[in-house]
Amino acid sequence: MDVKNGLLTADTDWMRLALAEAQKAAQKGETPIGAVVVRGGAVVACAHNAREQTHDITAHAELMALRAAGEAIGDWRLGDCTLYVTLEPCPMCAGAILAARVGRVVYGAKDATAGAMGSVLNLPRYPLGARPAVTGGVLEEECRTILQTFFQKKRKEKQA
């Protein structure tokens, strides 16, 4: 595989797809987080946050993508899959990732408030099931920027 700036180019390509999902979320007024599930070099599922639209607290990008991947594959076990997500998963999503036995997780920006894959918590280190390989910081600046821009805009709208 080609390496660019120390990262596997495939990881950056898949993360760009997750960023496109995050942009879709932002356009709908959702927190701009996107997720992509890849298996054998092919996309199995793409999703973005949908909490506002669905009025469902569990409609995080990761959970939406895991549900769609399970349906597409016909199995809840996703051990041969990689999940790409623009923000480090929260405890709820990390728990689902472990329960689904996802083989690898790649995230963009760290979540200093609720990150559960190394920043605040590190759920994969506990014996809760699978222990996915975790890679953080892929396209970190782009992933952080889309979130910061979204929330700056929201704050300005509230002040107006």
Coordinates of N, CA and C in Angstrom, one line a residue:
M1 N 0.8 -1.2 0.0 CA 0.0 0.0 0.0 C 0.9 1.2 0.0
D2 N 0.4 2.3 -0.7 CA 1.2 3.5 -0.7 C 1.0 4.2 0.7
V3 N 2.1 4.9 1.0 CA 2.0 5.7 2.3 C 2.2 7.1 1.9
K4 N 1.3 8.0 2.5 CA 1.4 9.4 2.3 C 1.4 10.1 3.7
N5 N 2.4 10.9 3.9 CA 2.5 11.6 5.2 C 2.4 10.6 6.4
G6 N 3.0 9.4 6.3 CA 3.0 8.5 7.4 C 1.7 7.7 7.6
L7 N 0.7 8.0 6.8 CA -0.6 7.3 6.9 C -0.9 6.5 5.7
L8 N -1.5 5.4 5.9 CA -1.9 4.6 4.7 C -2.9 5.4 3.9
T9 N -2.7 5.5 2.6 CA -3.6 6.3 1.8 C -5.0 5.8 1.8
A10 N -5.2 4.5 2.0 CA -6.5 3.9 2.1 C -7.3 4.5 3.2
D11 N -6.6 4.7 4.4 CA -7.2 5.3 5.6 C -7.7 6.7 5.2
T12 N -6.9 7.5 4.6 CA -7.3 8.9 4.3 C -8.4 8.9 3.3
D13 N -8.4 8.0 2.3 CA -9.5 7.9 1.3 C -10.8 7.6 2.0
W14 N -10.8 6.6 2.9 CA -12.0 6.2 3.6 C -12.5 7.3 4.5
M15 N -11.5 8.0 5.2 CA -11.9 9.1 6.1 C -12.5 10.2 5.3
R16 N -12.0 10.5 4.1 CA -12.6 11.5 3.2 C -14.1 11.2 3.0
L17 N -14.4 9.9 2.8 CA -15.8 9.5 2.6 C -16.6 9.8 3.9
A18 N -16.0 9.5 5.0 CA -16.7 9.8 6.3 C -16.9 11.3 6.5
L19 N -15.9 12.1 6.0 CA -16.1 13.5 6.1 C -17.2 14.0 5.2
A20 N -17.4 13.4 4.0 CA -18.5 13.7 3.1 C -19.8 13.4 3.9
E21 N -19.9 12.3 4.6 CA -21.1 12.0 5.4 C -21.3 13.1 6.5
A22 N -20.2 13.5 7.1 CA -20.3 14.5 8.1 C -20.9 15.8 7.5
Q23 N -20.5 16.1 6.3 CA -21.0 17.3 5.6 C -22.5 17.2 5.4
K24 N -23.0 16.0 5.0 CA -24.4 15.8 4.9 C -25.1 16.1 6.2
A25 N -24.5 15.6 7.3 CA -25.2 15.9 8.6 C -25.3 17.4 8.8
A26 N -24.2 18.1 8.6 CA -24.2 19.5 8.8 C -25.2 20.2 8.0
Q27 N -25.4 19.8 6.8 CA -26.4 20.4 5.9 C -27.8 20.2 6.4
K28 N -28.0 19.2 7.2 CA -29.3 18.9 7.8 C -29.5 19.4 9.2
G29 N -28.5 20.2 9.7 CA -28.5 20.7 11.0 C -28.1 19.8 12.1
E30 N -27.5 18.6 11.7 CA -27.0 17.6 12.7 C -25.6 17.9 13.0
T31 N -25.1 17.5 14.2 CA -23.7 17.6 14.5 C -23.0 16.8 13.4
P32 N -22.0 17.4 12.8 CA -21.3 16.8 11.6 C -20.3 15.7 11.9
I33 N -20.9 14.6 12.1 CA -20.0 13.4 12.3 C -20.5 12.3 11.3
G34 N -19.5 11.8 10.6 CA -19.8 10.8 9.6 C -19.0 9.5 9.9
A35 N -19.6 8.4 9.4 CA -19.0 7.1 9.6 C -19.1 6.2 8.4
V36 N -18.1 5.4 8.2 CA -18.1 4.5 7.0 C -17.6 3.1 7.5
V37 N -18.3 2.0 7.1 CA -17.8 0.7 7.4 C -17.3 0.1 6.1
V38 N -16.1 -0.4 6.2 CA -15.4 -1.0 5.1 C -15.1 -2.5 5.4
R39 N -15.3 -3.3 4.4 CA -15.0 -4.8 4.5 C -14.3 -5.2 3.2
G40 N -13.1 -5.8 3.3 CA -12.5 -6.3 2.1 C -12.2 -5.3 1.0
G41 N -12.0 -4.0 1.5 CA -11.7 -3.0 0.5 C -12.9 -2.4 -0.2
A42 N -14.1 -2.7 0.3 CA -15.3 -2.1 -0.2 C -16.2 -1.5 0.9
V43 N -16.9 -0.5 0.5 CA -17.8 0.2 1.5 C -19.0 -0.8 1.7
V44 N -19.3 -1.0 2.9 CA -20.5 -1.8 3.3 C -21.6 -0.8 3.7
A45 N -21.3 0.3 4.4 CA -22.3 1.2 4.9 C -21.7 2.6 5.1
C46 N -22.5 3.6 4.9 CA -22.1 5.0 5.2 C -23.3 5.6 6.0
A47 N -23.0 6.4 7.0 CA -24.0 7.1 7.8 C -23.5 8.3 8.4
H48 N -24.4 9.1 8.9 CA -24.0 10.3 9.6 C -25.0 10.5 10.8
N49 N -24.7 11.4 11.7 CA -25.5 11.7 12.8 C -26.9 12.0 12.3
A50 N -27.9 11.5 13.1 CA -29.3 11.8 12.7 C -30.2 12.0 14.0
R51 N -29.6 12.4 15.1 CA -30.4 12.6 16.3 C -31.5 13.6 16.2
E52 N -31.2 14.7 15.6 CA -32.2 15.8 15.5 C -33.4 15.3 14.6
Q53 N -33.0 14.8 13.5 CA -34.0 14.3 12.5 C -34.9 13.2 13.0
T54 N -34.3 12.2 13.7 CA -35.0 11.1 14.2 C -35.6 11.2 15.6
H55 N -35.1 12.2 16.3 CA -35.4 12.4 17.7 C -35.0 11.2 18.5
D56 N -33.9 10.6 18.1 CA -33.4 9.4 18.7 C -31.9 9.6 19.3
I57 N -31.8 9.6 20.5 CA -30.5 9.8 21.2 C -29.4 8.9 20.7
T58 N -29.8 7.7 20.3 CA -28.8 6.7 19.8 C -28.5 6.8 18.3
A59 N -29.0 7.8 17.6 CA -28.7 7.9 16.2 C -27.4 8.6 15.9
H60 N -26.4 8.1 16.6 CA -25.0 8.6 16.3 C -24.5 8.0 15.0
A61 N -23.6 8.6 14.3 CA -23.1 8.1 13.0 C -22.6 6.7 13.1
E62 N -21.9 6.4 14.2 CA -21.3 5.0 14.3 C -22.4 4.0 14.4
L63 N -23.4 4.2 15.3 CA -24.5 3.3 15.4 C -25.3 3.1 14.2
M64 N -25.5 4.2 13.5 CA -26.3 4.1 12.2 C -25.5 3.3 11.2
A65 N -24.2 3.5 11.2 CA -23.4 2.7 10.2 C -23.3 1.3 10.6
L66 N -23.1 1.0 11.9 CA -23.1 -0.4 12.3 C -24.4 -1.2 12.0
R67 N -25.5 -0.5 12.2 CA -26.8 -1.1 11.9 C -26.9 -1.4 10.5
A68 N -26.5 -0.4 9.6 CA -26.6 -0.6 8.2 C -25.6 -1.7 7.7
A69 N -24.5 -1.8 8.3 CA -23.5 -2.8 7.9 C -24.0 -4.2 8.3
G70 N -24.5 -4.3 9.5 CA -25.1 -5.6 9.9 C -26.2 -6.1 9.0
E71 N -27.0 -5.2 8.6 CA -28.1 -5.5 7.6 C -27.5 -5.9 6.3
A72 N -26.6 -5.1 5.8 CA -26.0 -5.4 4.5 C -25.2 -6.8 4.5
I73 N -24.5 -7.1 5.5 CA -23.8 -8.3 5.6 C -24.6 -9.5 6.0
G74 N -25.7 -9.2 6.8 CA -26.5 -10.3 7.3 C -26.0 -10.9 8.5
D75 N -25.2 -10.1 9.3 CA -24.7 -10.6 10.5 C -24.3 -9.4 11.4
W76 N -24.5 -9.5 12.7 CA -24.1 -8.4 13.6 C -22.7 -8.4 13.9
R77 N -22.0 -9.5 13.6 CA -20.6 -9.7 13.9 C -19.8 -9.0 12.8
L78 N -19.0 -8.0 13.1 CA -18.3 -7.2 12.1 C -16.8 -7.3 12.2
G79 N -16.3 -8.5 12.6 CA -14.9 -8.6 12.9 C -14.0 -8.4 11.8
D80 N -14.5 -8.6 10.6 CA -13.6 -8.4 9.4 C -13.8 -7.0 8.8
C81 N -14.4 -6.1 9.6 CA -14.7 -4.7 9.1 C -13.9 -3.7 9.8
T82 N -13.7 -2.6 9.1 CA -13.1 -1.4 9.7 C -14.1 -0.3 9.7
L83 N -14.2 0.4 10.9 CA -15.1 1.5 11.0 C -14.3 2.8 10.9
Y84 N -14.6 3.7 10.0 CA -14.0 5.0 9.9 C -15.0 6.0 10.4
V85 N -14.6 6.9 11.4 CA -15.5 7.9 11.9 C -14.7 9.2 12.2
T86 N -15.3 10.3 11.9 CA -14.7 11.6 12.0 C -14.3 12.0 13.4
L87 N -15.0 11.5 14.4 CA -14.8 11.9 15.8 C -14.6 10.6 16.6
E88 N -13.7 10.6 17.5 CA -13.5 9.5 18.4 C -14.8 9.1 19.0
P89 N -15.2 7.8 19.0 CA -16.4 7.3 19.5 C -16.6 7.6 21.0
C90 N -17.9 7.9 21.4 CA -18.3 8.1 22.8 C -18.4 6.7 23.4
P91 N -18.7 6.7 24.8 CA -18.8 5.4 25.4 C -19.9 4.5 24.9
M92 N -21.1 5.1 24.5 CA -22.2 4.3 24.0 C -21.7 3.7 22.7
C93 N -21.1 4.5 21.8 CA -20.7 3.9 20.5 C -19.6 3.0 20.6
A94 N -18.6 3.3 21.5 CA -17.5 2.3 21.7 C -18.0 1.0 22.2
G95 N -19.0 1.0 23.1 CA -19.6 -0.2 23.6 C -20.2 -1.0 22.5
A96 N -20.9 -0.4 21.6 CA -21.5 -1.0 20.4 C -20.5 -1.6 19.5
I97 N -19.4 -0.8 19.3 CA -18.3 -1.3 18.5 C -17.7 -2.6 19.0
L98 N -17.5 -2.6 20.3 CA -16.9 -3.8 21.0 C -17.9 -5.0 20.8
A99 N -19.2 -4.7 21.1 CA -20.2 -5.7 21.0 C -20.3 -6.3 19.6
A100 N -20.1 -5.5 18.6 CA -20.2 -5.9 17.2 C -18.9 -6.6 16.7
R101 N -17.9 -6.6 17.6 CA -16.6 -7.2 17.3 C -15.9 -6.6 16.1
V102 N -16.1 -5.3 15.9 CA -15.4 -4.6 14.8 C -13.9 -4.8 15.0
G103 N -13.3 -5.2 13.9 CA -11.9 -5.5 13.9 C -10.9 -4.3 14.0
R104 N -11.4 -3.2 13.5 CA -10.5 -2.0 13.5 C -11.3 -0.8 13.5
V105 N -10.9 0.3 14.2 CA -11.5 1.6 14.3 C -10.5 2.6 13.9
V106 N -10.9 3.5 13.0 CA -10.0 4.6 12.6 C -10.8 5.9 12.8
Y107 N -10.3 6.8 13.6 CA -11.1 8.0 13.8 C -10.2 9.2 13.5
G108 N -10.9 10.3 13.2 CA -10.2 11.6 12.9 C -9.8 12.4 14.1
A109 N -10.7 13.2 14.6 CA -10.4 14.1 15.8 C -10.7 13.4 17.1
K110 N -9.8 13.7 18.1 CA -10.0 13.2 19.4 C -11.2 13.9 20.0
D111 N -11.9 13.3 20.9 CA -13.0 13.9 21.7 C -12.6 14.0 23.1
A112 N -12.1 15.2 23.5 CA -11.6 15.5 24.8 C -12.7 15.5 25.9
T113 N -13.9 15.5 25.5 CA -15.0 15.5 26.4 C -15.6 14.1 26.7
A114 N -15.8 13.3 25.6 CA -16.4 12.0 25.8 C -15.7 10.9 25.0
G115 N -14.5 11.1 24.6 CA -13.8 10.1 23.8 C -13.6 8.8 24.6
A116 N -14.0 7.7 24.0 CA -13.9 6.4 24.7 C -13.0 5.4 24.1
M117 N -12.1 5.9 23.2 CA -11.2 4.9 22.5 C -9.8 5.5 22.7
G118 N -9.5 6.1 23.9 CA -8.1 6.5 24.2 C -8.0 7.9 24.8
S119 N -8.9 8.8 24.5 CA -8.8 10.1 25.0 C -9.2 10.3 26.5
V120 N -10.5 10.1 26.8 CA -11.0 10.2 28.1 C -11.1 8.8 28.8
L121 N -11.6 7.9 28.0 CA -11.7 6.5 28.4 C -11.0 5.7 27.3
N122 N -10.7 4.4 27.7 CA -10.2 3.5 26.7 C -10.9 2.2 26.8
L123 N -12.1 2.1 26.4 CA -12.9 0.9 26.5 C -12.3 -0.3 25.9
P124 N -11.6 -0.2 24.7 CA -11.1 -1.4 24.2 C -10.1 -2.2 25.0
R125 N -9.5 -1.5 26.0 CA -8.5 -2.2 26.9 C -9.2 -3.1 28.0
Y126 N -10.5 -2.9 28.2 CA -11.2 -3.7 29.1 C -11.7 -5.0 28.5
P127 N -11.8 -6.1 29.3 CA -12.3 -7.3 28.7 C -13.8 -7.4 28.5
L128 N -14.3 -6.5 27.5 CA -15.7 -6.4 27.2 C -16.1 -7.1 25.9
G129 N -15.2 -7.9 25.4 CA -15.4 -8.5 24.1 C -14.2 -8.3 23.2
A130 N -14.5 -7.9 22.0 CA -13.5 -7.7 21.0 C -12.5 -6.5 21.4
R131 N -11.3 -6.6 20.9 CA -10.4 -5.5 21.1 C -9.9 -5.1 19.8
P132 N -10.6 -4.1 19.2 CA -10.2 -3.7 17.9 C -8.9 -2.9 17.9
A133 N -8.2 -3.0 16.8 CA -7.1 -2.1 16.6 C -7.6 -0.7 16.4
V134 N -7.0 0.3 17.1 CA -7.5 1.7 17.0 C -6.5 2.6 16.5
T135 N -6.8 3.4 15.5 CA -5.9 4.4 14.9 C -6.6 5.7 15.0
G136 N -6.0 6.7 15.6 CA -6.6 8.0 15.7 C -5.8 9.0 14.9
G137 N -6.4 10.2 14.7 CA -5.7 11.3 14.1 C -5.6 11.3 12.6
V138 N -6.4 10.4 11.9 CA -6.4 10.4 10.4 C -7.3 11.6 9.9
L139 N -6.7 12.5 9.2 CA -7.3 13.7 8.7 C -7.8 14.5 9.9
E140 N -7.1 14.5 11.0 CA -7.6 15.1 12.2 C -8.0 16.6 12.1
E141 N -7.2 17.3 11.4 CA -7.5 18.8 11.2 C -8.8 19.0 10.5
E142 N -9.0 18.3 9.4 CA -10.2 18.4 8.7 C -11.4 18.0 9.5
C143 N -11.3 16.9 10.2 CA -12.4 16.4 11.1 C -12.7 17.4 12.2
R144 N -11.7 18.0 12.8 CA -11.9 19.0 13.9 C -12.5 20.2 13.3
T145 N -12.0 20.7 12.1 CA -12.5 21.9 11.6 C -14.0 21.9 11.2
I146 N -14.5 20.8 10.7 CA -15.9 20.7 10.3 C -16.8 20.8 11.6
L147 N -16.3 20.3 12.7 CA -17.1 20.4 13.9 C -17.0 21.8 14.5
Q148 N -15.8 22.4 14.5 CA -15.6 23.7 15.1 C -16.4 24.7 14.3
T149 N -16.4 24.6 13.0 CA -17.1 25.5 12.1 C -18.6 25.4 12.3
F150 N -19.1 24.2 12.5 CA -20.5 24.0 12.7 C -21.0 24.6 14.0
F151 N -20.2 24.4 15.1 CA -20.6 25.0 16.4 C -20.4 26.5 16.5
Q152 N -19.4 27.0 15.8 CA -19.3 28.5 15.7 C -20.5 29.1 15.1
K153 N -21.0 28.5 14.0 CA -22.2 28.9 13.3 C -23.4 28.8 14.2
K154 N -23.5 27.7 14.9 CA -24.7 27.6 15.8 C -24.7 28.6 16.9
R155 N -23.5 28.9 17.5 CA -23.4 30.0 18.5 C -23.8 31.3 18.0
K156 N -23.3 31.7 16.8 CA -23.7 32.9 16.1 C -25.2 33.0 15.9
E157 N -25.8 31.9 15.5 CA -27.3 31.9 15.3 C -28.0 32.1 16.6
K158 N -27.5 31.6 17.7 CA -28.2 31.8 19.0 C -28.1 33.2 19.4
Q159 N -26.9 33.9 19.1 CA -26.7 35.3 19.5 C -27.5 36.2 18.7
A160 N -27.9 35.9 17.5 CA -28.6 36.8 16.6 C -30.1 36.9 17.0

